[in-house]
Amino acid sequence: SGLDAGQSKEKFLEDYMVSEEKARLCLEIAEREIKLLEDIDENDICLYVGIPFCKSRCLYCSFVTAQSAEDHSLIPHFMKALKAEITAAGRLAGQHNFRIVCVYIGGGTPTVLSAEDLSKVIGYCRDSFDLSEIREFTVEAGRADTIDNEKLSALKEAGVTRISINPQSMRQETLTAIGRQHTPAEVEDAFYQARKTGFGNINMDVIAGLPFETGENFADTLRQVDALNPESITVHTMCIKKGSRLHERLGEYALTDAETAKRMVDFAYGFMKQTKRHPYYLYRLKYAAGSLENIGYSKEGFECLYNILMMQDISTVISVGGGGVTKVVGPDKISRVFNVKEPREYINRIDEMIERKKVIFI
């Protein structure tokens, strides 16, 4: 709005009744984002590819993902539909002279796919879009039990520059309680494999306020993750989402109270400062513990541009795949069109998914 830092802070404090510490945090992130976005223009857009498959569904997850062996038999049909949608979306991007600056493959868990299928997905993107000027190419390798050397090599050879390995917690009791089928040791092994493969930009996600966890449990997770030395760490606040197993069975779990969650998030902020990682993007979700936020922390030069562009509604995002949300950022309004989430629906209605995007880009 043209305000300087002091005026912006005053607006946070007086108009929105934000605390002093959160106002400072917002300004710190805003000033960093402004520098990172200096050379982004209206034709610079992002490409998102949604892979709606997982090995298992986490306790807190509300995403529609396919997890059984029967569901995974859909993958060949999903791949065929995805190729068709990527091809059509690439034509749209070319017609509008868009420049792809970021590619992000998320899910679900994309690394549920085989190495061959991962290579195919990236190949479809490269065949359909001009990716000669992209600044980053991220793939969520979120679950340690879906990562192996063959897949990592396939991603590296295909030009992926950034991956995310997400333990959420490094406490085995917590991992078991939330339905993740990997161990802390497997997280470490996956990280070291990724380093050995040549990945020099790795993010790791953790969650503050997971059921049954204390402040010390969370602090210990941060220390173990930091010991691996990832370039960025994203700290999410536990969120009870409608549609999750946690929401359906609230009485069975010891939830973290708001004050404890706040202490965890505050500890993370101080810890990240000590380890030379700065906050670079922030967003909030409904039903988060203590109404707290999710914050991405990064070493200098390793900020994820896609996260900033997508969360700040700055750039158009073309989304393909299960659950993708295409967003067209115009001078006066933002328009969105949604892909269906369930894999069978996506496969059966792929022509509709393609047509929806044609309409929004007219």
Short mmCIF file of N, CA and C in Angstrom, two decimals, residues 127-231:
data_model
loop_
_atom_site.label_atom_id
_atom_site.label_comp_id
_atom_site.label_asym_id
_atom_site.label_seq_id
_atom_site.Cartn_x
_atom_site.Cartn_y
_atom_site.Cartn_z
N ASP A 127 8.59 -31.75 -22.16
CA ASP A 127 8.13 -31.83 -23.55
C ASP A 127 7.05 -30.78 -23.84
N SER A 128 6.27 -30.41 -22.82
CA SER A 128 5.10 -29.56 -23.05
C SER A 128 5.32 -28.10 -22.69
N PHE A 129 6.26 -27.82 -21.80
CA PHE A 129 6.53 -26.45 -21.36
C PHE A 129 7.97 -26.07 -21.69
N ASP A 130 8.18 -24.79 -21.92
CA ASP A 130 9.54 -24.26 -22.05
C ASP A 130 10.09 -24.04 -20.65
N LEU A 131 10.98 -24.92 -20.21
CA LEU A 131 11.54 -24.82 -18.86
C LEU A 131 12.97 -24.29 -18.87
N SER A 132 13.32 -23.60 -19.95
CA SER A 132 14.71 -23.15 -20.10
C SER A 132 15.09 -22.05 -19.12
N GLU A 133 14.10 -21.38 -18.52
CA GLU A 133 14.41 -20.28 -17.62
C GLU A 133 13.92 -20.52 -16.19
N ILE A 134 13.65 -21.79 -15.85
CA ILE A 134 13.19 -22.03 -14.49
C ILE A 134 14.32 -21.78 -13.48
N ARG A 135 13.94 -21.32 -12.31
CA ARG A 135 14.90 -21.02 -11.24
C ARG A 135 15.00 -22.15 -10.23
N GLU A 136 13.93 -22.94 -10.10
CA GLU A 136 13.98 -24.06 -9.18
C GLU A 136 12.99 -25.12 -9.62
N PHE A 137 13.33 -26.35 -9.31
CA PHE A 137 12.47 -27.49 -9.64
C PHE A 137 12.43 -28.37 -8.39
N THR A 138 11.29 -28.33 -7.71
CA THR A 138 11.15 -29.03 -6.43
C THR A 138 10.30 -30.28 -6.58
N VAL A 139 10.71 -31.35 -5.90
CA VAL A 139 9.89 -32.55 -5.78
C VAL A 139 9.78 -32.91 -4.30
N GLU A 140 8.54 -33.13 -3.86
CA GLU A 140 8.31 -33.60 -2.50
C GLU A 140 8.68 -35.08 -2.41
N ALA A 141 9.79 -35.35 -1.73
CA ALA A 141 10.17 -36.74 -1.45
C ALA A 141 9.84 -36.99 0.02
N GLY A 142 8.58 -36.70 0.37
CA GLY A 142 8.22 -36.48 1.76
C GLY A 142 8.40 -37.64 2.71
N ARG A 143 8.18 -38.84 2.25
CA ARG A 143 8.22 -39.99 3.15
C ARG A 143 9.52 -40.76 2.93
N ALA A 144 10.27 -40.93 4.00
CA ALA A 144 11.57 -41.60 3.89
C ALA A 144 11.45 -43.02 3.35
N ASP A 145 10.31 -43.67 3.62
CA ASP A 145 10.14 -45.05 3.18
C ASP A 145 9.72 -45.16 1.72
N THR A 146 9.71 -44.03 1.00
CA THR A 146 9.43 -44.07 -0.44
C THR A 146 10.66 -43.65 -1.26
N ILE A 147 11.78 -43.43 -0.59
CA ILE A 147 12.97 -42.89 -1.25
C ILE A 147 14.03 -43.99 -1.37
N ASP A 148 14.62 -44.11 -2.55
CA ASP A 148 15.76 -45.00 -2.73
C ASP A 148 16.72 -44.38 -3.74
N ASN A 149 17.86 -45.01 -3.91
CA ASN A 149 18.90 -44.44 -4.77
C ASN A 149 18.45 -44.32 -6.21
N GLU A 150 17.66 -45.30 -6.68
CA GLU A 150 17.20 -45.27 -8.07
C GLU A 150 16.31 -44.05 -8.31
N LYS A 151 15.39 -43.79 -7.39
CA LYS A 151 14.50 -42.64 -7.55
C LYS A 151 15.26 -41.33 -7.43
N LEU A 152 16.16 -41.25 -6.47
CA LEU A 152 16.95 -40.02 -6.30
C LEU A 152 17.79 -39.74 -7.56
N SER A 153 18.37 -40.78 -8.10
CA SER A 153 19.18 -40.61 -9.32
C SER A 153 18.32 -40.16 -10.48
N ALA A 154 17.10 -40.73 -10.57
CA ALA A 154 16.19 -40.34 -11.66
C ALA A 154 15.81 -38.87 -11.53
N LEU A 155 15.54 -38.41 -10.31
CA LEU A 155 15.18 -37.01 -10.10
C LEU A 155 16.35 -36.10 -10.44
N LYS A 156 17.54 -36.48 -10.00
CA LYS A 156 18.72 -35.65 -10.27
C LYS A 156 19.00 -35.57 -11.76
N GLU A 157 18.93 -36.70 -12.43
CA GLU A 157 19.20 -36.73 -13.88
C GLU A 157 18.16 -35.93 -14.67
N ALA A 158 16.94 -35.84 -14.12
CA ALA A 158 15.87 -35.13 -14.81
C ALA A 158 15.91 -33.62 -14.56
N GLY A 159 16.85 -33.17 -13.74
CA GLY A 159 17.01 -31.73 -13.54
C GLY A 159 16.34 -31.16 -12.31
N VAL A 160 15.89 -32.01 -11.39
CA VAL A 160 15.31 -31.51 -10.14
C VAL A 160 16.41 -30.87 -9.31
N THR A 161 16.14 -29.68 -8.78
CA THR A 161 17.17 -28.94 -8.04
C THR A 161 16.92 -28.89 -6.54
N ARG A 162 15.70 -29.23 -6.12
CA ARG A 162 15.37 -29.12 -4.69
C ARG A 162 14.39 -30.24 -4.33
N ILE A 163 14.66 -30.90 -3.21
CA ILE A 163 13.73 -31.92 -2.73
C ILE A 163 13.39 -31.64 -1.27
N SER A 164 12.27 -32.21 -0.85
CA SER A 164 11.83 -32.04 0.53
C SER A 164 11.66 -33.41 1.16
N ILE A 165 12.40 -33.68 2.23
CA ILE A 165 12.31 -34.92 2.98
C ILE A 165 11.71 -34.57 4.33
N ASN A 166 10.52 -35.09 4.62
CA ASN A 166 9.74 -34.55 5.74
C ASN A 166 9.53 -35.56 6.87
N PRO A 167 10.31 -35.48 7.92
CA PRO A 167 10.11 -36.41 9.03
C PRO A 167 8.88 -36.09 9.87
N GLN A 168 8.53 -34.81 9.99
CA GLN A 168 7.48 -34.29 10.89
C GLN A 168 7.89 -34.41 12.35
N SER A 169 8.43 -35.54 12.74
CA SER A 169 8.99 -35.73 14.08
C SER A 169 10.13 -36.73 13.95
N MET A 170 11.10 -36.63 14.87
CA MET A 170 12.18 -37.61 14.91
C MET A 170 12.03 -38.51 16.15
N ARG A 171 10.82 -38.59 16.66
CA ARG A 171 10.51 -39.44 17.82
C ARG A 171 9.68 -40.62 17.34
N GLN A 172 10.19 -41.84 17.54
CA GLN A 172 9.54 -43.02 17.00
C GLN A 172 8.12 -43.18 17.51
N GLU A 173 7.88 -42.92 18.80
CA GLU A 173 6.53 -43.08 19.34
C GLU A 173 5.54 -42.17 18.63
N THR A 174 5.98 -40.96 18.30
CA THR A 174 5.11 -40.03 17.59
C THR A 174 4.84 -40.50 16.18
N LEU A 175 5.88 -40.93 15.48
CA LEU A 175 5.71 -41.41 14.11
C LEU A 175 4.71 -42.56 14.05
N THR A 176 4.80 -43.47 15.00
CA THR A 176 3.86 -44.59 15.05
C THR A 176 2.44 -44.10 15.31
N ALA A 177 2.30 -43.16 16.23
CA ALA A 177 0.97 -42.65 16.60
C ALA A 177 0.29 -41.93 15.44
N ILE A 178 1.06 -41.23 14.62
CA ILE A 178 0.45 -40.45 13.53
C ILE A 178 0.36 -41.22 12.22
N GLY A 179 0.81 -42.48 12.22
CA GLY A 179 0.61 -43.34 11.06
C GLY A 179 1.68 -43.26 10.00
N ARG A 180 2.85 -42.76 10.36
CA ARG A 180 3.94 -42.74 9.38
C ARG A 180 4.74 -44.03 9.53
N GLN A 181 4.99 -44.69 8.42
CA GLN A 181 5.57 -46.03 8.45
C GLN A 181 7.08 -46.01 8.22
N HIS A 182 7.73 -45.02 8.77
CA HIS A 182 9.19 -44.98 8.67
C HIS A 182 9.76 -44.66 10.05
N THR A 183 11.04 -44.86 10.21
CA THR A 183 11.73 -44.60 11.47
C THR A 183 12.60 -43.36 11.34
N PRO A 184 13.04 -42.78 12.46
CA PRO A 184 14.00 -41.67 12.37
C PRO A 184 15.28 -42.08 11.65
N ALA A 185 15.71 -43.31 11.85
CA ALA A 185 16.93 -43.78 11.17
C ALA A 185 16.75 -43.79 9.66
N GLU A 186 15.55 -44.14 9.20
CA GLU A 186 15.29 -44.13 7.75
C GLU A 186 15.29 -42.71 7.20
N VAL A 187 14.84 -41.75 8.00
CA VAL A 187 14.91 -40.35 7.59
C VAL A 187 16.36 -39.95 7.37
N GLU A 188 17.21 -40.29 8.32
CA GLU A 188 18.63 -39.97 8.20
C GLU A 188 19.24 -40.65 6.98
N ASP A 189 18.92 -41.92 6.78
CA ASP A 189 19.47 -42.65 5.63
C ASP A 189 19.03 -42.00 4.31
N ALA A 190 17.75 -41.61 4.23
CA ALA A 190 17.25 -40.98 3.01
C ALA A 190 17.96 -39.66 2.76
N PHE A 191 18.19 -38.91 3.82
CA PHE A 191 18.89 -37.62 3.68
C PHE A 191 20.30 -37.84 3.16
N TYR A 192 21.03 -38.76 3.75
CA TYR A 192 22.41 -39.00 3.32
C TYR A 192 22.47 -39.55 1.90
N GLN A 193 21.48 -40.37 1.52
CA GLN A 193 21.42 -40.84 0.13
C GLN A 193 21.23 -39.67 -0.82
N ALA A 194 20.36 -38.74 -0.43
CA ALA A 194 20.11 -37.57 -1.29
C ALA A 194 21.37 -36.73 -1.44
N ARG A 195 22.08 -36.55 -0.36
CA ARG A 195 23.35 -35.80 -0.43
C ARG A 195 24.34 -36.52 -1.34
N LYS A 196 24.44 -37.82 -1.18
CA LYS A 196 25.38 -38.60 -1.99
C LYS A 196 25.02 -38.52 -3.47
N THR A 197 23.72 -38.41 -3.75
CA THR A 197 23.27 -38.31 -5.14
C THR A 197 23.57 -36.94 -5.73
N GLY A 198 23.83 -35.96 -4.87
CA GLY A 198 24.21 -34.64 -5.37
C GLY A 198 23.24 -33.53 -5.08
N PHE A 199 22.22 -33.79 -4.27
CA PHE A 199 21.26 -32.73 -3.96
C PHE A 199 21.84 -31.78 -2.92
N GLY A 200 21.98 -30.52 -3.33
CA GLY A 200 22.55 -29.50 -2.45
C GLY A 200 21.53 -28.54 -1.91
N ASN A 201 20.25 -28.83 -2.15
CA ASN A 201 19.17 -27.98 -1.63
C ASN A 201 18.05 -28.90 -1.14
N ILE A 202 18.06 -29.17 0.16
CA ILE A 202 17.09 -30.09 0.76
C ILE A 202 16.33 -29.37 1.86
N ASN A 203 15.02 -29.47 1.80
CA ASN A 203 14.15 -28.96 2.86
C ASN A 203 13.66 -30.12 3.72
N MET A 204 13.38 -29.83 4.99
CA MET A 204 12.77 -30.82 5.87
C MET A 204 11.63 -30.16 6.63
N ASP A 205 10.48 -30.83 6.68
CA ASP A 205 9.31 -30.33 7.39
C ASP A 205 9.21 -30.96 8.77
N VAL A 206 8.84 -30.16 9.76
CA VAL A 206 8.52 -30.67 11.09
C VAL A 206 7.21 -30.03 11.53
N ILE A 207 6.56 -30.63 12.53
CA ILE A 207 5.27 -30.13 13.00
C ILE A 207 5.36 -29.86 14.50
N ALA A 208 5.02 -28.64 14.89
CA ALA A 208 4.94 -28.27 16.29
C ALA A 208 3.53 -28.59 16.80
N GLY A 209 3.45 -29.31 17.92
CA GLY A 209 2.15 -29.58 18.51
C GLY A 209 1.54 -30.90 18.13
N LEU A 210 2.34 -31.86 17.69
CA LEU A 210 1.81 -33.19 17.39
C LEU A 210 1.26 -33.85 18.66
N PRO A 211 0.25 -34.71 18.52
CA PRO A 211 -0.30 -35.37 19.71
C PRO A 211 0.76 -36.11 20.52
N PHE A 212 0.63 -36.02 21.83
CA PHE A 212 1.50 -36.70 22.79
C PHE A 212 2.91 -36.11 22.91
N GLU A 213 3.22 -35.05 22.16
CA GLU A 213 4.58 -34.51 22.22
C GLU A 213 4.69 -33.36 23.21
N THR A 214 5.82 -33.32 23.89
CA THR A 214 6.15 -32.22 24.80
C THR A 214 7.04 -31.22 24.07
N GLY A 215 7.26 -30.08 24.74
CA GLY A 215 8.16 -29.09 24.17
C GLY A 215 9.55 -29.65 23.95
N GLU A 216 10.02 -30.50 24.87
CA GLU A 216 11.36 -31.08 24.73
C GLU A 216 11.41 -32.07 23.57
N ASN A 217 10.31 -32.83 23.37
CA ASN A 217 10.27 -33.73 22.21
C ASN A 217 10.45 -32.95 20.91
N PHE A 218 9.74 -31.82 20.81
CA PHE A 218 9.82 -30.99 19.61
C PHE A 218 11.22 -30.40 19.45
N ALA A 219 11.78 -29.91 20.56
CA ALA A 219 13.12 -29.33 20.51
C ALA A 219 14.14 -30.38 20.07
N ASP A 220 13.96 -31.62 20.55
CA ASP A 220 14.88 -32.69 20.17
C ASP A 220 14.77 -33.00 18.68
N THR A 221 13.55 -32.96 18.14
CA THR A 221 13.38 -33.16 16.69
C THR A 221 14.15 -32.09 15.92
N LEU A 222 14.02 -30.83 16.34
CA LEU A 222 14.73 -29.75 15.64
C LEU A 222 16.24 -29.97 15.70
N ARG A 223 16.73 -30.38 16.84
CA ARG A 223 18.18 -30.60 16.98
C ARG A 223 18.65 -31.74 16.07
N GLN A 224 17.87 -32.82 16.01
CA GLN A 224 18.27 -33.94 15.15
C GLN A 224 18.21 -33.55 13.67
N VAL A 225 17.19 -32.80 13.29
CA VAL A 225 17.08 -32.35 11.91
C VAL A 225 18.23 -31.40 11.57
N ASP A 226 18.52 -30.47 12.46
CA ASP A 226 19.60 -29.52 12.22
C ASP A 226 20.94 -30.24 12.07
N ALA A 227 21.13 -31.33 12.83
CA ALA A 227 22.39 -32.08 12.75
C ALA A 227 22.63 -32.63 11.35
N LEU A 228 21.56 -32.85 10.59
CA LEU A 228 21.70 -33.30 9.21
C LEU A 228 22.11 -32.16 8.29
N ASN A 229 21.87 -30.93 8.72
CA ASN A 229 22.26 -29.71 8.01
C ASN A 229 21.51 -29.49 6.70
N PRO A 230 20.17 -29.57 6.73
CA PRO A 230 19.42 -29.22 5.51
C PRO A 230 19.48 -27.72 5.26
N GLU A 231 19.28 -27.33 4.01
CA GLU A 231 19.33 -25.91 3.67
C GLU A 231 18.12 -25.15 4.21
#
